[in-house]
Structures are given as C-alpha cells and as structure tokens.
mmCIF file of C-alpha atoms in Angstrom:
data_model
loop_
_atom_site.group_PDB
_atom_site.id
_atom_site.type_symbol
_atom_site.label_atom_id
_atom_site.label_comp_id
_atom_site.label_asym_id
_atom_site.label_seq_id
_atom_site.Cartn_x
_atom_site.Cartn_y
_atom_site.Cartn_z
ATOM 1 C CA ALA H 8 99.757 95.137 95.241
ATOM 2 C CA GLN H 9 98.763 97.211 92.388
ATOM 3 C CA SER H 10 101.570 99.277 90.932
ATOM 4 C CA VAL H 11 102.183 101.612 87.857
ATOM 5 C CA THR H 12 105.128 102.288 86.084
ATOM 6 C CA GLN H 13 105.666 105.329 83.905
ATOM 7 C CA PRO H 14 109.090 104.456 82.343
ATOM 8 C CA ASP H 15 109.732 107.934 80.822
ATOM 9 C CA ILE H 16 110.183 110.739 83.233
ATOM 10 C CA HIS H 17 110.659 113.452 80.584
ATOM 11 C CA ILE H 18 109.624 113.443 77.034
ATOM 12 C CA THR H 19 110.322 116.349 74.323
ATOM 13 C CA VAL H 20 108.620 116.276 71.071
ATOM 14 C CA SER H 21 108.151 118.975 68.445
ATOM 15 C CA GLU H 22 104.837 120.767 67.975
ATOM 16 C CA GLY H 23 102.799 118.878 65.476
ATOM 17 C CA ALA H 24 104.799 115.621 65.980
ATOM 18 C CA SER H 25 103.038 112.627 67.332
ATOM 19 C CA LEU H 26 102.988 111.504 70.971
ATOM 20 C CA GLU H 27 103.123 108.173 72.804
ATOM 21 C CA LEU H 28 103.461 107.961 76.777
ATOM 22 C CA ARG H 29 104.004 104.650 78.052
ATOM 23 C CA CYS H 30 102.288 103.183 81.159
ATOM 24 C CA ASN H 31 102.708 99.648 82.523
ATOM 25 C CA TYR H 32 100.485 98.193 85.417
ATOM 26 C CA SER H 33 100.472 95.490 87.714
ATOM 27 C CA TYR H 34 96.941 94.273 88.908
ATOM 28 C CA GLY H 35 95.762 90.800 89.405
ATOM 29 C CA ALA H 36 92.042 91.268 87.997
ATOM 30 C CA THR H 37 90.690 93.422 85.206
ATOM 31 C CA PRO H 38 92.256 96.742 85.813
ATOM 32 C CA TYR H 39 90.367 100.238 85.809
ATOM 33 C CA LEU H 40 92.827 102.451 84.089
ATOM 34 C CA PHE H 41 93.084 106.318 83.872
ATOM 35 C CA TRP H 42 95.047 109.101 82.438
ATOM 36 C CA TYR H 43 95.420 112.303 84.229
ATOM 37 C CA VAL H 44 96.994 115.632 83.194
ATOM 38 C CA GLN H 45 98.473 118.207 85.271
ATOM 39 C CA SER H 46 99.088 121.683 84.036
ATOM 40 C CA PRO H 47 101.890 123.760 85.823
ATOM 41 C CA GLY H 48 100.246 125.307 89.007
ATOM 42 C CA GLN H 49 96.875 123.389 88.487
ATOM 43 C CA GLY H 50 95.332 120.053 89.862
ATOM 44 C CA LEU H 51 94.912 117.126 88.024
ATOM 45 C CA GLN H 52 92.254 116.793 85.396
ATOM 46 C CA LEU H 53 91.064 113.357 83.836
ATOM 47 C CA LEU H 54 92.017 112.831 80.126
ATOM 48 C CA LEU H 55 90.364 109.410 79.725
ATOM 49 C CA LYS H 56 89.403 105.953 81.294
ATOM 50 C CA TYR H 57 89.118 102.236 80.700
ATOM 51 C CA PHE H 58 86.842 100.066 82.435
ATOM 52 C CA SER H 59 85.833 97.326 79.870
ATOM 53 C CA GLY H 60 84.763 97.056 76.371
ATOM 54 C CA ASP H 61 86.764 98.475 73.331
ATOM 55 C CA THR H 62 90.382 98.357 74.245
ATOM 56 C CA LEU H 63 90.783 101.827 72.474
ATOM 57 C CA VAL H 64 89.390 104.628 74.301
ATOM 58 C CA GLN H 65 88.984 108.126 73.428
ATOM 59 C CA GLY H 66 89.559 111.018 75.762
ATOM 60 C CA ILE H 67 89.487 114.911 75.975
ATOM 61 C CA LYS H 68 91.768 117.296 73.810
ATOM 62 C CA GLY H 69 92.315 114.552 71.184
ATOM 63 C CA PHE H 70 94.009 112.036 73.320
ATOM 64 C CA GLU H 71 93.317 108.128 73.086
ATOM 65 C CA ALA H 72 94.761 105.170 74.911
ATOM 66 C CA GLU H 73 94.896 101.574 74.142
ATOM 67 C CA PHE H 74 94.688 98.804 76.603
ATOM 68 C CA LYS H 75 96.781 95.758 76.042
ATOM 69 C CA ARG H 76 96.200 92.966 78.476
ATOM 70 C CA SER H 77 98.822 90.792 76.986
ATOM 71 C CA GLN H 78 101.607 93.723 77.844
ATOM 72 C CA SER H 79 100.002 95.016 80.811
ATOM 73 C CA SER H 80 99.997 98.538 79.154
ATOM 74 C CA PHE H 81 97.851 101.520 78.677
ATOM 75 C CA ASN H 82 99.595 103.772 76.459
ATOM 76 C CA LEU H 83 98.515 107.333 75.839
ATOM 77 C CA ARG H 84 98.685 108.709 72.134
ATOM 78 C CA LYS H 85 98.229 111.865 70.304
ATOM 79 C CA PRO H 86 98.516 112.253 66.445
ATOM 80 C CA SER H 87 99.641 115.882 66.582
ATOM 81 C CA VAL H 88 100.581 117.749 69.639
ATOM 82 C CA HIS H 89 99.958 121.332 70.475
ATOM 83 C CA TRP H 90 102.058 123.896 72.585
ATOM 84 C CA SER H 91 99.460 123.616 75.168
ATOM 85 C CA ASP H 92 99.791 120.013 75.688
ATOM 86 C CA ALA H 93 103.136 120.859 77.498
ATOM 87 C CA ALA H 94 102.218 119.306 80.958
ATOM 88 C CA GLU H 95 102.491 116.332 83.462
ATOM 89 C CA TYR H 96 100.829 113.254 82.719
ATOM 90 C CA PHE H 97 100.019 110.494 85.118
ATOM 91 C CA CYS H 98 98.732 107.094 84.435
ATOM 92 C CA ALA H 99 96.700 105.427 87.478
ATOM 93 C CA VAL H 100 94.953 102.023 88.352
ATOM 94 C CA GLY H 101 91.918 101.705 90.541
ATOM 95 C CA ALA H 102 92.993 99.784 93.697
ATOM 96 C CA GLY H 103 89.719 98.999 95.029
ATOM 97 C CA GLY H 104 86.524 100.784 96.161
ATOM 98 C CA ILE H 105 86.502 102.235 99.843
ATOM 99 C CA GLN H 106 82.908 102.016 100.763
ATOM 100 C CA GLY H 107 81.704 103.898 97.903
ATOM 101 C CA ALA H 108 84.850 106.235 97.317
ATOM 102 C CA GLN H 109 87.801 104.932 95.437
ATOM 103 C CA LYS H 110 91.569 104.385 95.714
ATOM 104 C CA LEU H 111 93.732 105.142 92.916
ATOM 105 C CA VAL H 112 97.506 104.258 92.307
ATOM 106 C CA PHE H 113 99.322 106.497 90.348
ATOM 107 C CA GLY H 114 102.457 106.272 88.270
ATOM 108 C CA GLN H 115 105.332 108.783 88.877
ATOM 109 C CA GLY H 116 104.336 111.101 85.906
ATOM 110 C CA THR H 117 105.806 111.886 82.589
ATOM 111 C CA ARG H 118 106.792 115.398 82.180
ATOM 112 C CA LEU H 119 106.007 116.526 78.440
ATOM 113 C CA THR H 120 107.825 119.555 76.735
ATOM 114 C CA ILE H 121 106.834 120.823 73.427
ATOM 115 C CA ASN H 122 109.517 122.352 71.104
ATOM 116 C CA PRO H 123 108.088 125.076 68.753
ATOM 117 C CA GLU B 2 87.907 125.856 87.596
ATOM 118 C CA THR B 3 87.167 122.538 88.631
ATOM 119 C CA GLY B 4 84.779 123.267 91.519
ATOM 120 C CA VAL B 5 87.402 122.373 94.091
ATOM 121 C CA THR B 6 89.086 125.216 96.092
ATOM 122 C CA GLN B 7 92.073 125.050 98.040
ATOM 123 C CA THR B 8 93.683 127.544 100.377
ATOM 124 C CA PRO B 9 96.162 128.732 100.801
ATOM 125 C CA ARG B 10 97.955 128.603 97.581
ATOM 126 C CA HIS B 11 101.436 128.394 99.152
ATOM 127 C CA LEU B 12 102.376 127.997 102.961
ATOM 128 C CA VAL B 13 105.851 128.274 104.572
ATOM 129 C CA MET B 14 105.959 127.146 108.077
ATOM 130 C CA GLY B 15 108.617 126.230 110.871
ATOM 131 C CA MET B 16 108.679 122.748 112.367
ATOM 132 C CA THR B 17 107.108 123.997 115.638
ATOM 133 C CA ASN B 18 104.127 125.800 113.901
ATOM 134 C CA LYS B 19 100.505 124.603 113.582
ATOM 135 C CA LYS B 20 98.844 125.434 110.599
ATOM 136 C CA SER B 21 95.664 124.006 108.677
ATOM 137 C CA LEU B 22 95.078 123.545 105.039
ATOM 138 C CA LYS B 23 91.487 124.064 103.680
ATOM 139 C CA CYS B 24 89.581 122.462 100.788
ATOM 140 C CA GLU B 25 86.116 123.093 99.660
ATOM 141 C CA GLN B 26 84.152 121.630 96.792
ATOM 142 C CA HIS B 27 80.981 122.965 95.275
ATOM 143 C CA LEU B 28 80.148 119.954 93.114
ATOM 144 C CA GLY B 29 77.725 118.018 95.584
ATOM 145 C CA HIS B 30 80.188 115.164 96.090
ATOM 146 C CA ASN B 31 80.299 112.945 98.905
ATOM 147 C CA ALA B 32 83.889 111.780 98.875
ATOM 148 C CA MET B 33 86.872 113.955 99.510
ATOM 149 C CA TYR B 34 90.615 112.905 99.467
ATOM 150 C CA TRP B 35 93.926 114.303 100.451
ATOM 151 C CA TYR B 36 96.864 113.334 98.209
ATOM 152 C CA LYS B 37 100.617 114.207 98.895
ATOM 153 C CA GLN B 38 102.588 115.205 95.494
ATOM 154 C CA SER B 39 106.618 115.172 96.176
ATOM 155 C CA ALA B 40 108.896 115.631 93.567
ATOM 156 C CA LYS B 41 109.918 112.799 91.587
ATOM 157 C CA LYS B 42 107.489 110.488 93.604
ATOM 158 C CA PRO B 43 103.971 109.271 92.621
ATOM 159 C CA LEU B 44 101.027 110.613 93.864
ATOM 160 C CA GLU B 45 100.369 109.465 97.806
ATOM 161 C CA LEU B 46 96.823 108.725 98.872
ATOM 162 C CA MET B 47 96.714 109.981 102.449
ATOM 163 C CA PHE B 48 93.252 110.283 103.542
ATOM 164 C CA VAL B 49 89.719 109.526 102.248
ATOM 165 C CA TYR B 50 86.503 110.725 103.645
ATOM 166 C CA ASN B 51 83.072 109.227 102.468
ATOM 167 C CA PHE B 52 79.924 110.787 103.657
ATOM 168 C CA LYS B 53 82.164 112.754 106.389
ATOM 169 C CA GLU B 54 83.528 109.206 107.462
ATOM 170 C CA GLN B 55 87.041 108.565 107.338
ATOM 171 C CA THR B 56 87.459 105.449 105.117
ATOM 172 C CA GLU B 57 91.339 105.220 104.691
ATOM 173 C CA ASN B 58 94.111 106.552 106.368
ATOM 174 C CA ASN B 59 97.203 105.232 104.370
ATOM 175 C CA SER B 60 99.770 105.118 107.206
ATOM 176 C CA VAL B 61 100.142 108.573 107.609
ATOM 177 C CA PRO B 62 102.038 110.338 110.535
ATOM 178 C CA SER B 63 100.032 111.646 113.340
ATOM 179 C CA ARG B 64 101.350 114.965 112.754
ATOM 180 C CA PHE B 65 98.961 115.239 109.794
ATOM 181 C CA SER B 66 95.124 115.467 111.088
ATOM 182 C CA PRO B 67 92.437 115.596 108.729
ATOM 183 C CA GLU B 68 88.943 116.860 109.540
ATOM 184 C CA CYS B 69 85.741 116.577 107.456
ATOM 185 C CA PRO B 70 82.834 118.537 109.164
ATOM 186 C CA ASN B 71 80.447 117.922 106.097
ATOM 187 C CA SER B 72 80.631 116.737 102.616
ATOM 188 C CA SER B 73 81.795 120.061 101.295
ATOM 189 C CA HIS B 74 84.671 120.901 103.369
ATOM 190 C CA LEU B 75 87.872 119.086 104.223
ATOM 191 C CA PHE B 76 90.793 120.355 106.588
ATOM 192 C CA LEU B 77 94.323 119.053 106.973
ATOM 193 C CA HIS B 78 95.871 120.273 110.249
ATOM 194 C CA LEU B 79 99.642 120.301 110.627
ATOM 195 C CA HIS B 80 101.704 120.406 113.431
ATOM 196 C CA THR B 81 105.385 119.666 114.167
ATOM 197 C CA LEU B 82 106.154 118.996 110.583
ATOM 198 C CA GLN B 83 109.270 117.810 109.322
ATOM 199 C CA PRO B 84 111.269 119.214 106.225
ATOM 200 C CA GLU B 85 110.485 115.929 104.337
ATOM 201 C CA ASP B 86 106.803 117.027 104.622
ATOM 202 C CA SER B 87 107.358 119.661 102.143
ATOM 203 C CA ALA B 88 105.475 118.932 99.103
ATOM 204 C CA LEU B 89 102.109 120.029 96.986
ATOM 205 C CA TYR B 90 99.122 118.824 98.740
ATOM 206 C CA LEU B 91 96.132 118.044 96.404
ATOM 207 C CA CYS B 92 92.599 117.677 97.617
ATOM 208 C CA ALA B 93 90.056 115.785 95.460
ATOM 209 C CA SER B 94 86.348 114.881 95.492
ATOM 210 C CA SER B 95 84.153 112.342 93.621
ATOM 211 C CA GLN B 96 80.521 111.293 93.554
ATOM 212 C CA SER B 97 80.450 108.102 95.720
ATOM 213 C CA GLY B 98 79.158 105.157 93.875
ATOM 214 C CA THR B 99 79.701 101.637 93.073
ATOM 215 C CA GLY B 100 82.549 102.063 90.679
ATOM 216 C CA TYR B 101 85.358 104.462 89.863
ATOM 217 C CA GLU B 102 83.822 108.047 89.492
ATOM 218 C CA LYS B 103 86.131 110.972 88.123
ATOM 219 C CA LEU B 104 88.104 112.752 90.454
ATOM 220 C CA PHE B 105 87.995 116.378 90.595
ATOM 221 C CA PHE B 106 91.134 118.141 91.809
ATOM 222 C CA GLY B 107 91.978 121.402 93.344
ATOM 223 C CA SER B 108 94.807 123.295 92.406
ATOM 224 C CA GLY B 109 96.864 122.301 95.487
ATOM 225 C CA THR B 110 98.917 124.116 98.456
ATOM 226 C CA GLN B 111 102.350 124.244 98.047
ATOM 227 C CA LEU B 112 103.856 123.675 101.474
ATOM 228 C CA SER B 113 107.390 124.239 102.647
ATOM 229 C CA VAL B 114 108.541 123.261 106.065
ATOM 230 C CA LEU B 115 111.729 125.158 107.267
#
C-alpha cells in the first residue's frame, strides 16, 4: 500500500534562511507526488506537483521540490524563507484514481516555525 | 478564498446529538471529498463523490453519513459520535479527469464531541 513519511514533525528556521522539508514515499509504480501547505485556520493549498519529466519542479511562493527515485524522496526546498511561510506542510502521493476522481495519501505533516 | 465554503466553522456536540456539516463549491467541479484531520495523524480520506455518486467509503463508521444532492453540495451527517471523532473535517473538490487534478480545500469544520 502507498504511504508517505515526513520525518520531521516540527522545524524552526530563521527568516531569510534556507529550508528543506523531507518526504519519503512508498509506491510500486511511478508516483504522482504533491506538496500542500496549510496556514492556520485554513484548508490546504497546492504548492507543487510532480507527474513526470524534469525531476526538479517549481511551485508557487518560491518553493521547489526534487524527485529522487533512487531515494524514494520528494523533498521541498526554498532558498530564503519569509515569516509568512510559517504553516503546516503536507507531502502526498497519488494512490489511484476513483472513476475520474482521485485518492491521495498524505504524510503526517511538518509544522514550520519562522524565527524573526 | 478557494471557492470551497464549509459551514459551520466550529461545532460542539454531545454524543447523543445529530448535526450536519455542509460544504459548497463554486468552481464547477464534479468530484467532492471529505477528509478528517486529527492532531498528529495524517489526513484521512473518508468519502469521495464523483458526479454525485459515492465512489469511495474508506471504512468509515456508520455514524458518519455523507450526502451529495448535486455536484456543488456535500453534506456530512453526524449522529451518536464518540469523543475520538473530535477533529477538523475538511471538504475538497476537484475537476474529474483521467489524472490527478488539483484539490481545492475548504477551511474546515472544527468538531468537538463532548
């Protein structure tokens, strides 16, 4: 069965520092991978996705992620974080379509705190 | 504003109450979803509706009863809940297709069962 592991429950970085959030997945075929962000009191918003092709994908808000098949990883990065990036970040893998809809398996999430 | 509206934002109910959560999307999507978000646990997919037909019930207890009268509205009827059902319930929608379309989430209903 598909699964997603986000090893870091909570990360704190200083404003302006670089960021990397880790994500490892388990899936037998070529995965469809996603990163979503959840700000306090809000629903989830898609940051970026990987389906195929270039393994380095660009997303919104200056985020990027790199798919590494050999490591079963899809880590999220940002060169310089802003205070507004404080949120919860979720990695997800596609687990099959459901007659045109979709099924995603999410990781546990990583809470990002930004120090001023 | 994502185009997916959930009401109420907060709900407190006793174990013997009956209540309903409502979700409405204004995006013209055909697929709608209920997710449960508990503290320190991954998001759990509960139900999926595609063109008003339920296509997924992820082993959810019968005390949760979904209803999808049309492609724009989704309800979650609650009865005789347990304290462990306290969580954030998120609704999402997407455009049906052959691949993975972007999910649009509402802000959720924070449910507390006493």
